[in-house]
Amino acid sequence: MSTDLNIEESNSSAAAIRPPVVAGQWYPDQPEMLAQIVDTLLNQANPVDGQPLGLVVPHAGYIFSGAVAASGFRQLRDGDYQLAVIIAADHRPPLSQPIAVWAKGGFETPLGTVPVDEVLAEALIAADPRIHFDPAAHLNEHPIEIELPFLQRVCPNCRIIPILMSSPNEETVEALTKALLTVLPDQGTVVIASSDLAHYPKFEDAFRVDQTTLAAIETGRMAEVRATIARLMAEGVPNLKTCACGLGPILVTMGVAAGRGADTTTVLHYANSGHSPRGNADKVVGYGAVMMWRYQPLSLTFEQQQYLLKLARATIAGYLQSAAIPNLPPVDPALLRRAGAFVTLRSAEKQPYDRPKAQSSTTRSIDEPTLKLRGCMGHIPANLPLYQVIQNTAVSAATADPRLSPITIEALDDIVIEISILSPLERITRIEEIEIGHHGLLISQGEQRGLLLPEVAERAGWSRRTFLEQLCRKAQLPPHAWQEGADLYRFTTLKFKEQK
């Protein structure tokens, strides 16, 4: 398809339709095939709790990064979005101006034309002298075009504002962030950074660099991202050309999302080109999908809590009798919200509480009885409806806790069920960010992971440092791994249990 565009006539909306330049190369140019591939990728992606205010998605050919991009765009499917601001860095000769907006007409793909929101695009250009209408800058750039078929399938009525940035310097990032916060509507808008991650190191180096970069993004702190990338680039990783080709767009998206109320950042998916059958493990490009969103704490009424406890008990009983999880979907929409949770089973037969050596005057006495643990299992990601998580984890706690023998149907009447619903994981970097009794912790390093619920440290009387060392042991890591490159997260819980 021709990419000719009469720039002199592009002030006319009818003339300013940007044709696709990588259709048939990086993604299919046949509409039916393209729609089928995109829909398949979207359907394979996991939805998570929350509505995105910002996304980071990759922009390589679909055979390499399509599944990662779909993980980001899947989160838009259930929302009411009318506008997507898509920001990318220029990959061609430097822009003549710091920020180039395509402000008229639309972008064409094999699935049709995605219209530009001309009113808001013009308002954005008017908001700062560094922002210009520059259609020529967009003609041969692929990072915005490659995202559009996904957007068309999840938000078919969405308008766009396509933006290219020339530099990730602080002045340009601040200018675009401030302008977007000035002109964007409060509702129905998502800002999308189009960016790949590490360029051209070998597979193992790319994985390490990308996990470090994503960890910095997940903190939500722009200064942390800049400092982390500067440090990584200074390490001299062989053949590493950049940690994120869209660093500027990522920083702007973080700033705009935070300015519009986002308080949680979640990494959704990671892969690199070495994972593809057509990839070269000696020279890869990394891809990550990240979501920025506003967390709304889950609040359940007493009746809803009792429903979940009864659901857990009925599910265990049904499974022990038939070896199948019963289908018991709730009517209450609050129980369809996606969340992670743990189910703990204890025997009503009390046993002495054996306190570890570390003690605290604020915790229970050593002679206070506690219930005997009979099973505890959890599901951490917020990617399933809450009622399903409770059913699945209740069965796992009863039958699959590797530390304990399975519960029998005869013993079920003596079991007390406790449910802990998890908040989103929040990455932390300082020990002072941990509040004993309020925060649970998760640690991850390589293939090793470990999690301890908030009450564990409080009940044992641990200090923060002891809590971290015990967490490392739970993950089968050295006791000081939390200080040596492991990823550390905190969370809170909504906890309730049966009363007997």
Coordinates of C-alpha atoms in Angstrom, one line a residue:
M1 CA 0.0 0.0 0.0
S2 CA 1.3 3.4 -0.9
T3 CA 2.6 5.6 1.9
D4 CA 2.4 8.8 -0.1
L5 CA 0.7 11.7 1.7
N6 CA 0.4 15.3 0.5
I7 CA 1.6 17.1 3.6
E8 CA 0.5 20.5 2.2
E9 CA -3.0 19.2 2.1
S10 CA -2.9 17.4 5.4
N11 CA -4.6 20.3 7.2
S12 CA -7.7 18.8 5.7
S13 CA -9.0 15.9 7.8
A14 CA -10.0 13.9 4.7
A15 CA -6.4 14.2 3.3
A16 CA -4.7 13.3 6.6
I17 CA -5.2 9.6 6.7
R18 CA -1.9 7.9 7.4
P19 CA -1.6 4.6 5.6
P20 CA 0.0 1.5 7.2
V21 CA 3.7 1.0 6.5
V22 CA 4.4 -2.4 8.1
A23 CA 1.1 -4.3 7.4
G24 CA 2.0 -7.5 5.6
Q25 CA 5.4 -7.5 7.2
W26 CA 5.1 -7.1 10.9
Y27 CA 1.5 -8.2 11.1
P28 CA -1.0 -9.5 8.5
D29 CA -2.5 -7.2 5.9
Q30 CA -5.5 -9.4 5.4
P31 CA -8.4 -8.1 7.6
E32 CA -9.9 -11.5 8.5
M33 CA -6.5 -13.1 9.3
L34 CA -5.4 -10.0 11.3
A35 CA -8.7 -9.9 13.3
Q36 CA -8.4 -13.7 14.0
I37 CA -4.8 -13.5 15.2
V38 CA -5.4 -10.4 17.4
D39 CA -8.5 -11.9 18.9
T40 CA -6.7 -15.2 19.7
L41 CA -3.9 -13.3 21.4
L42 CA -6.3 -11.2 23.4
N43 CA -8.4 -14.3 24.5
Q44 CA -5.2 -16.0 25.7
A45 CA -4.2 -13.0 27.8
N46 CA -5.2 -12.9 31.5
P47 CA -7.5 -10.1 32.7
V48 CA -6.5 -8.6 36.0
D49 CA -8.4 -6.4 38.5
G50 CA -8.5 -2.7 37.8
Q51 CA -9.0 -0.3 35.0
P52 CA -5.8 1.1 33.3
L53 CA -5.0 4.8 33.3
G54 CA -1.7 4.0 31.6
L55 CA -0.1 1.1 29.7
V56 CA 3.3 0.2 28.5
V57 CA 3.2 -2.2 25.5
P58 CA 5.8 -3.4 23.0
H59 CA 5.9 -2.7 19.3
A60 CA 7.7 -5.5 17.5
G61 CA 6.3 -7.9 15.0
Y62 CA 3.4 -9.9 16.3
I63 CA 5.3 -13.2 16.1
F64 CA 7.7 -11.8 18.6
S65 CA 5.8 -9.4 20.9
G66 CA 2.1 -9.9 20.1
A67 CA 1.3 -12.0 23.2
V68 CA 2.9 -9.4 25.4
A69 CA 1.1 -6.5 23.8
A70 CA -2.2 -8.4 24.1
S71 CA -1.6 -8.7 27.8
G72 CA -1.8 -5.0 28.0
F73 CA -4.6 -4.3 25.6
R74 CA -6.7 -7.1 27.2
Q75 CA -7.2 -4.9 30.2
L76 CA -9.1 -2.3 28.1
R77 CA -11.7 -4.8 26.9
D78 CA -14.1 -4.3 29.8
G79 CA -13.7 -0.6 30.2
D80 CA -15.5 2.4 28.7
Y81 CA -12.7 4.1 26.8
Q82 CA -13.3 6.8 24.2
L83 CA -9.7 8.1 23.8
A84 CA -6.3 6.5 23.6
V85 CA -3.2 8.7 23.7
I86 CA -0.4 6.6 22.1
I87 CA 3.2 7.9 22.6
A88 CA 6.3 6.6 21.0
A89 CA 9.9 7.6 20.5
D90 CA 11.1 8.4 17.0
H91 CA 13.2 5.6 15.4
R92 CA 14.2 7.5 12.2
P93 CA 16.2 10.7 11.8
P94 CA 15.6 13.1 14.8
L95 CA 12.4 15.1 14.8
S96 CA 12.7 18.7 13.9
Q97 CA 10.8 19.6 17.0
P98 CA 10.7 17.9 20.5
I99 CA 7.1 16.5 20.2
A100 CA 5.2 15.7 17.0
V101 CA 1.5 15.1 17.0
W102 CA -0.6 13.7 14.1
A103 CA -3.6 16.0 14.7
K104 CA -5.9 15.4 11.7
G105 CA -7.7 12.6 10.1
G106 CA -6.7 9.2 11.3
F107 CA -4.4 6.1 11.1
E108 CA -5.4 3.4 8.7
T109 CA -4.9 -0.3 9.3
P110 CA -6.3 -3.4 7.4
L111 CA -9.2 -3.3 10.0
G112 CA -10.2 0.3 9.0
T113 CA -9.3 3.8 10.0
V114 CA -8.8 4.9 13.6
P115 CA -9.9 8.5 13.9
V116 CA -7.8 11.2 15.6
D117 CA -9.5 13.3 18.2
E118 CA -8.8 16.5 16.4
V119 CA -10.3 18.9 19.0
L120 CA -8.1 17.5 21.8
A121 CA -5.0 17.1 19.5
E122 CA -5.3 20.8 18.6
A123 CA -5.7 21.7 22.3
L124 CA -2.6 19.7 23.1
I125 CA -0.6 21.6 20.4
A126 CA -1.8 24.9 21.8
A127 CA -0.8 23.9 25.4
D128 CA 3.0 24.1 24.8
P129 CA 5.2 25.6 22.1
R130 CA 7.3 22.4 22.0
I131 CA 4.4 20.4 20.7
H132 CA 3.8 20.6 16.9
F133 CA 1.5 19.2 14.2
D134 CA 4.1 17.2 12.2
P135 CA 2.5 14.5 10.0
A136 CA 5.8 13.9 8.1
A137 CA 7.5 12.7 11.2
H138 CA 4.9 9.9 11.6
L139 CA 4.9 8.6 8.0
N140 CA 7.6 5.9 8.3
E141 CA 7.4 5.2 12.0
H142 CA 5.9 1.9 13.1
P143 CA 5.5 2.0 16.9
I144 CA 2.1 3.6 16.9
E145 CA 0.7 1.7 13.9
I146 CA 1.6 -1.7 15.4
E147 CA -0.6 -1.1 18.4
L148 CA -3.8 -0.1 16.6
P149 CA -5.2 -3.5 15.5
F150 CA -5.3 -4.4 19.2
L151 CA -7.0 -1.1 20.1
Q152 CA -9.5 -1.6 17.3
R153 CA -10.5 -5.0 18.7
V154 CA -10.9 -4.0 22.3
C155 CA -12.1 -0.4 21.9
P156 CA -13.7 -0.2 18.4
N157 CA -15.1 3.3 19.0
C158 CA -11.9 4.8 20.5
R159 CA -10.3 7.9 19.0
I160 CA -6.5 8.5 19.3
I161 CA -3.9 11.2 19.7
P162 CA -0.7 9.8 18.1
I163 CA 2.5 11.4 19.6
L164 CA 6.2 11.0 18.8
M165 CA 8.9 12.2 21.1
S166 CA 12.5 13.1 20.1
S167 CA 14.2 12.8 23.4
P168 CA 13.6 11.5 26.9
N169 CA 15.2 14.5 28.6
E170 CA 13.5 15.9 31.6
E171 CA 12.3 19.1 29.9
T172 CA 10.5 17.3 27.1
V173 CA 9.0 14.7 29.5
E174 CA 7.8 17.4 31.8
A175 CA 6.3 19.5 29.0
L176 CA 4.3 16.7 27.5
T177 CA 3.2 15.4 30.8
K178 CA 1.9 18.8 31.9
A179 CA 0.2 19.4 28.6
L180 CA -1.6 16.1 28.6
L181 CA -2.8 16.6 32.2
T182 CA -4.1 20.0 31.2
V183 CA -6.2 18.8 28.2
L184 CA -7.3 15.2 28.8
P185 CA -10.8 14.5 30.0
D186 CA -11.2 13.0 33.4
Q187 CA -12.9 9.8 32.3
G188 CA -12.6 7.4 29.4
T189 CA -9.0 8.0 28.6
V190 CA -5.9 5.7 28.6
V191 CA -2.3 6.8 27.9
I192 CA -0.2 4.2 26.2
A193 CA 3.6 4.1 25.9
S194 CA 4.8 2.1 22.9
S195 CA 8.2 0.8 23.9
D196 CA 10.4 -2.3 23.7
L197 CA 13.0 -3.0 26.4
A198 CA 16.6 -4.2 26.1
H199 CA 18.0 -4.1 22.6
Y200 CA 20.4 -6.8 21.3
P201 CA 22.2 -8.4 24.3
K202 CA 22.1 -12.2 24.6
F203 CA 19.1 -13.9 26.2
E204 CA 20.4 -14.2 29.8
D205 CA 21.6 -10.6 29.9
A206 CA 18.4 -9.3 28.4
F207 CA 16.3 -11.1 31.0
R208 CA 18.3 -9.7 33.9
V209 CA 18.3 -6.2 32.5
D210 CA 14.6 -6.2 31.6
Q211 CA 13.6 -7.6 35.0
T212 CA 15.5 -4.8 36.7
T213 CA 14.0 -2.1 34.4
L214 CA 10.5 -3.5 35.0
A215 CA 11.1 -3.5 38.7
A216 CA 12.0 0.2 38.6
I217 CA 8.9 1.0 36.5
E218 CA 6.8 -1.0 39.0
T219 CA 7.9 1.3 41.8
G220 CA 6.0 4.1 40.1
R221 CA 8.9 6.5 40.7
M222 CA 10.2 8.2 37.5
A223 CA 13.5 9.1 39.2
E224 CA 14.0 5.4 40.1
V225 CA 13.5 4.5 36.4
R226 CA 16.0 7.0 35.2
A227 CA 18.6 6.0 37.8
T228 CA 18.2 2.3 37.2
I229 CA 18.5 2.6 33.4
A230 CA 21.6 4.9 33.8
R231 CA 23.2 2.3 36.1
L232 CA 22.4 -0.6 33.8
M233 CA 23.8 1.2 30.8
A234 CA 27.0 1.9 32.7
E235 CA 27.5 -1.8 33.5
G236 CA 28.9 -2.5 30.1
V237 CA 26.5 -5.3 29.3
P238 CA 27.8 -6.7 25.9
N239 CA 25.8 -5.4 23.0
L240 CA 23.2 -3.6 25.1
K241 CA 22.2 -0.5 23.0
T242 CA 19.3 0.6 25.1
C243 CA 17.2 -0.5 28.1
A244 CA 14.0 1.0 26.7
C245 CA 13.7 2.6 23.3
G246 CA 10.6 4.4 24.5
L247 CA 12.0 5.7 27.8
G248 CA 10.5 9.1 27.2
P249 CA 7.0 7.7 26.5
I250 CA 7.2 5.4 29.5
L251 CA 8.1 8.4 31.8
V252 CA 5.3 10.5 30.4
T253 CA 2.8 7.7 30.8
M254 CA 3.9 7.2 34.4
G255 CA 3.6 10.9 35.1
V256 CA 0.2 11.3 33.4
A257 CA -1.2 8.2 35.0
A258 CA -0.1 9.3 38.5
G259 CA -1.5 12.8 37.9
R260 CA -4.8 11.2 37.0
G261 CA -4.9 9.1 40.2
A262 CA -3.0 5.9 39.4
D263 CA -1.4 4.6 42.6
T264 CA -0.5 1.0 41.6
T265 CA 1.7 -0.3 38.8
T266 CA 1.6 -3.9 37.8
V267 CA 3.8 -5.8 35.4
L268 CA 1.5 -8.0 33.3
H269 CA 3.8 -10.0 31.1
Y270 CA 7.4 -10.3 30.0
A271 CA 9.1 -12.1 27.1
N272 CA 11.9 -11.4 24.7
S273 CA 12.5 -12.3 21.1
G274 CA 14.6 -15.3 22.2
H275 CA 11.4 -16.9 23.3
S276 CA 10.1 -16.9 19.7
P277 CA 10.9 -19.9 17.4
R278 CA 12.2 -17.3 15.0
G279 CA 14.3 -15.5 17.6
N280 CA 18.1 -15.6 18.1
A281 CA 19.1 -16.2 21.7
D282 CA 22.4 -14.4 21.1
K283 CA 20.8 -11.2 20.1
V284 CA 17.4 -10.4 21.5
V285 CA 15.0 -7.6 22.2
G286 CA 12.9 -7.5 25.4
Y287 CA 9.2 -6.9 25.7
G288 CA 7.1 -5.9 28.7
A289 CA 3.4 -5.1 29.3
V290 CA 2.8 -2.8 32.3
M291 CA -0.4 -1.3 33.7
M292 CA -0.8 1.8 35.8
W293 CA -4.1 2.0 37.7
R294 CA -6.0 3.2 40.7
Y295 CA -6.5 0.6 43.4
Q296 CA -9.9 0.6 45.1
P297 CA -9.6 -1.4 48.3
L298 CA -12.0 -4.4 48.4
S299 CA -14.6 -4.0 51.0
L300 CA -17.0 -6.8 51.8
T301 CA -20.1 -6.7 54.0
F302 CA -20.5 -9.2 56.8
E303 CA -23.0 -11.0 54.7
Q304 CA -20.6 -11.2 51.7
Q305 CA -17.8 -12.5 54.0
Q306 CA -20.2 -15.2 55.4
Y307 CA -21.1 -16.2 51.8
L308 CA -17.5 -16.8 50.9
L309 CA -16.9 -18.8 54.1
K310 CA -19.9 -21.0 53.3
L311 CA -18.8 -21.2 49.7
A312 CA -15.4 -22.5 50.8
R313 CA -16.9 -25.1 53.1
A314 CA -19.4 -26.3 50.5
T315 CA -16.7 -26.5 47.9
I316 CA -14.4 -28.6 50.1
A317 CA -17.3 -30.9 51.0
G318 CA -18.4 -31.2 47.4
Y319 CA -14.8 -32.0 46.2
L320 CA -14.2 -34.5 48.9
Q321 CA -17.4 -36.3 47.9
S322 CA -17.1 -36.2 44.1
A323 CA -13.5 -35.2 43.3
A324 CA -14.8 -32.2 41.4
I325 CA -15.1 -28.5 42.3
P326 CA -18.9 -27.7 42.2
N327 CA -20.1 -24.9 40.0
L328 CA -21.5 -22.3 42.5
P329 CA -21.3 -18.9 40.8
P330 CA -22.7 -16.1 43.0
V331 CA -25.3 -13.5 42.1
D332 CA -23.6 -10.7 44.0
P333 CA -21.3 -8.8 41.5
A334 CA -18.9 -7.8 44.3
L335 CA -17.8 -11.5 44.4
L336 CA -16.9 -11.4 40.7
R337 CA -14.1 -8.9 41.3
R338 CA -10.7 -10.3 40.5
A339 CA -8.4 -10.7 43.5
G340 CA -5.8 -12.9 45.0
A341 CA -6.5 -14.8 48.2
F342 CA -5.4 -17.4 50.7
V343 CA -7.5 -20.0 52.5
T344 CA -6.3 -21.3 55.8
L345 CA -7.8 -24.3 57.5
R346 CA -7.3 -25.0 61.2
S347 CA -8.5 -27.7 63.4
A348 CA -10.8 -26.8 66.3
E349 CA -8.6 -28.9 68.5
K350 CA -6.3 -26.4 70.2
Q351 CA -2.6 -26.8 70.7
P352 CA -0.1 -24.8 72.7
Y353 CA 1.3 -21.9 70.7
D354 CA 5.1 -22.5 70.3
R355 CA 6.6 -19.0 69.9
P356 CA 9.8 -18.7 68.0
K357 CA 12.7 -17.1 70.0
A358 CA 12.2 -13.6 68.7
Q359 CA 9.5 -12.1 71.0
S360 CA 7.6 -8.8 71.3
S361 CA 5.6 -7.5 74.2
T362 CA 2.8 -6.5 71.8
T363 CA 2.0 -10.0 70.7
R364 CA 0.2 -12.9 72.3
S365 CA 1.7 -14.7 75.3
I366 CA 3.6 -17.9 74.8
D367 CA 1.0 -19.9 76.7
E368 CA -2.0 -18.7 74.6
P369 CA -3.5 -21.6 72.7
T370 CA -3.9 -21.5 68.9
L371 CA -5.7 -23.7 66.4
K372 CA -3.8 -26.5 64.7
L373 CA -2.9 -25.7 61.1
R374 CA -4.4 -28.2 58.7
G375 CA -3.8 -26.5 55.4
C376 CA -3.0 -23.1 53.8
M377 CA -2.8 -22.4 50.1
G378 CA -3.2 -19.3 48.0
H379 CA -3.6 -17.7 44.6
I380 CA -1.6 -14.5 44.3
P381 CA -2.3 -12.8 40.9
A382 CA -5.6 -10.9 40.7
N383 CA -6.7 -12.6 37.4
L384 CA -9.7 -14.7 38.5
P385 CA -13.1 -13.8 40.0
L386 CA -12.9 -13.8 43.8
Y387 CA -15.4 -16.6 44.2
Q388 CA -13.4 -18.9 41.9
V389 CA -10.2 -18.1 43.8
I390 CA -11.8 -19.0 47.1
Q391 CA -13.2 -22.3 45.7
N392 CA -9.8 -23.3 44.1
T393 CA -7.7 -22.4 47.1
A394 CA -10.1 -24.0 49.6
V395 CA -9.8 -27.3 47.8
S396 CA -6.0 -26.9 47.5
A397 CA -5.7 -26.1 51.2
A398 CA -7.7 -29.2 52.1
T399 CA -6.1 -31.6 49.7
A400 CA -2.8 -30.3 48.3
D401 CA -0.7 -28.6 51.1
P402 CA 2.5 -30.5 50.8
R403 CA 3.4 -30.0 54.4
L404 CA 0.2 -31.7 55.8
S405 CA -2.0 -34.7 55.2
P406 CA -5.2 -34.2 53.3
I407 CA -8.4 -33.5 55.2
T408 CA -11.1 -36.1 55.2
I409 CA -14.8 -35.5 54.9
E410 CA -15.2 -36.9 58.5
A411 CA -12.8 -34.2 59.8
L412 CA -14.3 -31.3 58.0
D413 CA -16.8 -30.5 60.8
D414 CA -13.8 -29.8 63.1
I415 CA -12.2 -27.4 60.7
V416 CA -12.3 -23.6 61.0
I417 CA -11.9 -21.8 57.7
E418 CA -10.1 -18.4 57.4
I419 CA -9.9 -16.3 54.2
S420 CA -7.3 -13.6 53.5
I421 CA -8.0 -11.5 50.4
L422 CA -4.8 -9.8 49.1
S423 CA -4.3 -6.3 48.0
P424 CA -2.2 -5.8 44.9
L425 CA 1.5 -6.5 45.4
E426 CA 3.5 -3.3 45.9
R427 CA 7.3 -3.4 45.2
I428 CA 9.4 -2.0 47.9
T429 CA 13.1 -1.2 48.2
R430 CA 13.5 -0.1 51.9
I431 CA 13.0 -2.1 55.1
E432 CA 11.3 1.0 56.6
E433 CA 8.4 0.4 54.2
I434 CA 7.3 -2.7 56.1
E435 CA 4.8 -2.4 59.0
I436 CA 4.7 -5.5 61.2
G437 CA 1.2 -6.8 61.5
H438 CA -0.1 -4.7 58.6
H439 CA 2.0 -5.9 55.7
G440 CA 2.6 -9.4 54.3
L441 CA 5.7 -9.9 52.1
L442 CA 6.6 -11.8 49.0
I443 CA 10.1 -12.3 47.7
S444 CA 11.2 -13.5 44.3
Q445 CA 14.6 -14.3 42.9
G446 CA 15.0 -16.4 39.8
E447 CA 12.7 -19.4 40.1
Q448 CA 12.4 -19.1 43.9
R449 CA 9.4 -17.4 45.5
G450 CA 8.2 -17.2 49.1
L451 CA 5.2 -15.4 50.8
L452 CA 4.3 -14.8 54.4
L453 CA 1.0 -13.3 55.5
P454 CA 0.9 -10.3 57.8
E455 CA -0.1 -12.2 60.9
V456 CA 2.9 -14.5 60.7
A457 CA 5.4 -11.8 61.8
E458 CA 3.0 -10.3 64.3
R459 CA 2.2 -13.6 65.9
A460 CA 5.9 -14.6 66.1
G461 CA 7.0 -11.2 67.4
W462 CA 9.5 -10.7 64.7
S463 CA 11.4 -7.6 63.8
R464 CA 11.4 -6.4 60.3
R465 CA 14.8 -7.9 59.7
T466 CA 13.8 -11.3 61.1
F467 CA 10.6 -11.2 59.0
L468 CA 12.7 -10.7 55.9
E469 CA 15.2 -13.5 56.9
Q470 CA 12.3 -15.9 57.5
L471 CA 10.7 -14.9 54.2
C472 CA 14.0 -15.8 52.5
R473 CA 14.0 -19.2 54.2
K474 CA 10.4 -19.8 53.1
A475 CA 11.6 -19.2 49.5
Q476 CA 14.6 -21.4 50.0
L477 CA 16.9 -18.5 49.5
P478 CA 19.9 -17.4 51.7
P479 CA 18.7 -15.3 54.7
H480 CA 20.1 -12.1 53.3
A481 CA 18.8 -12.5 49.7
W482 CA 16.5 -9.6 50.3
Q483 CA 19.6 -7.4 50.4
E484 CA 21.2 -9.0 47.4
G485 CA 19.1 -8.4 44.3
A486 CA 15.8 -10.3 45.1
D487 CA 12.5 -8.6 44.3
L488 CA 10.5 -7.7 47.4
Y489 CA 6.8 -6.9 47.5
R490 CA 4.4 -5.9 50.3
F491 CA 0.7 -6.3 50.5
T492 CA -2.2 -6.1 53.0
T493 CA -5.1 -8.5 53.6
L494 CA -8.8 -8.4 54.3
K495 CA -9.1 -11.3 56.8
F496 CA -12.1 -13.0 58.2
K497 CA -12.9 -16.5 59.5
E498 CA -15.7 -18.8 60.8
Q499 CA -16.7 -18.4 64.4
K500 CA -17.2 -21.7 66.3

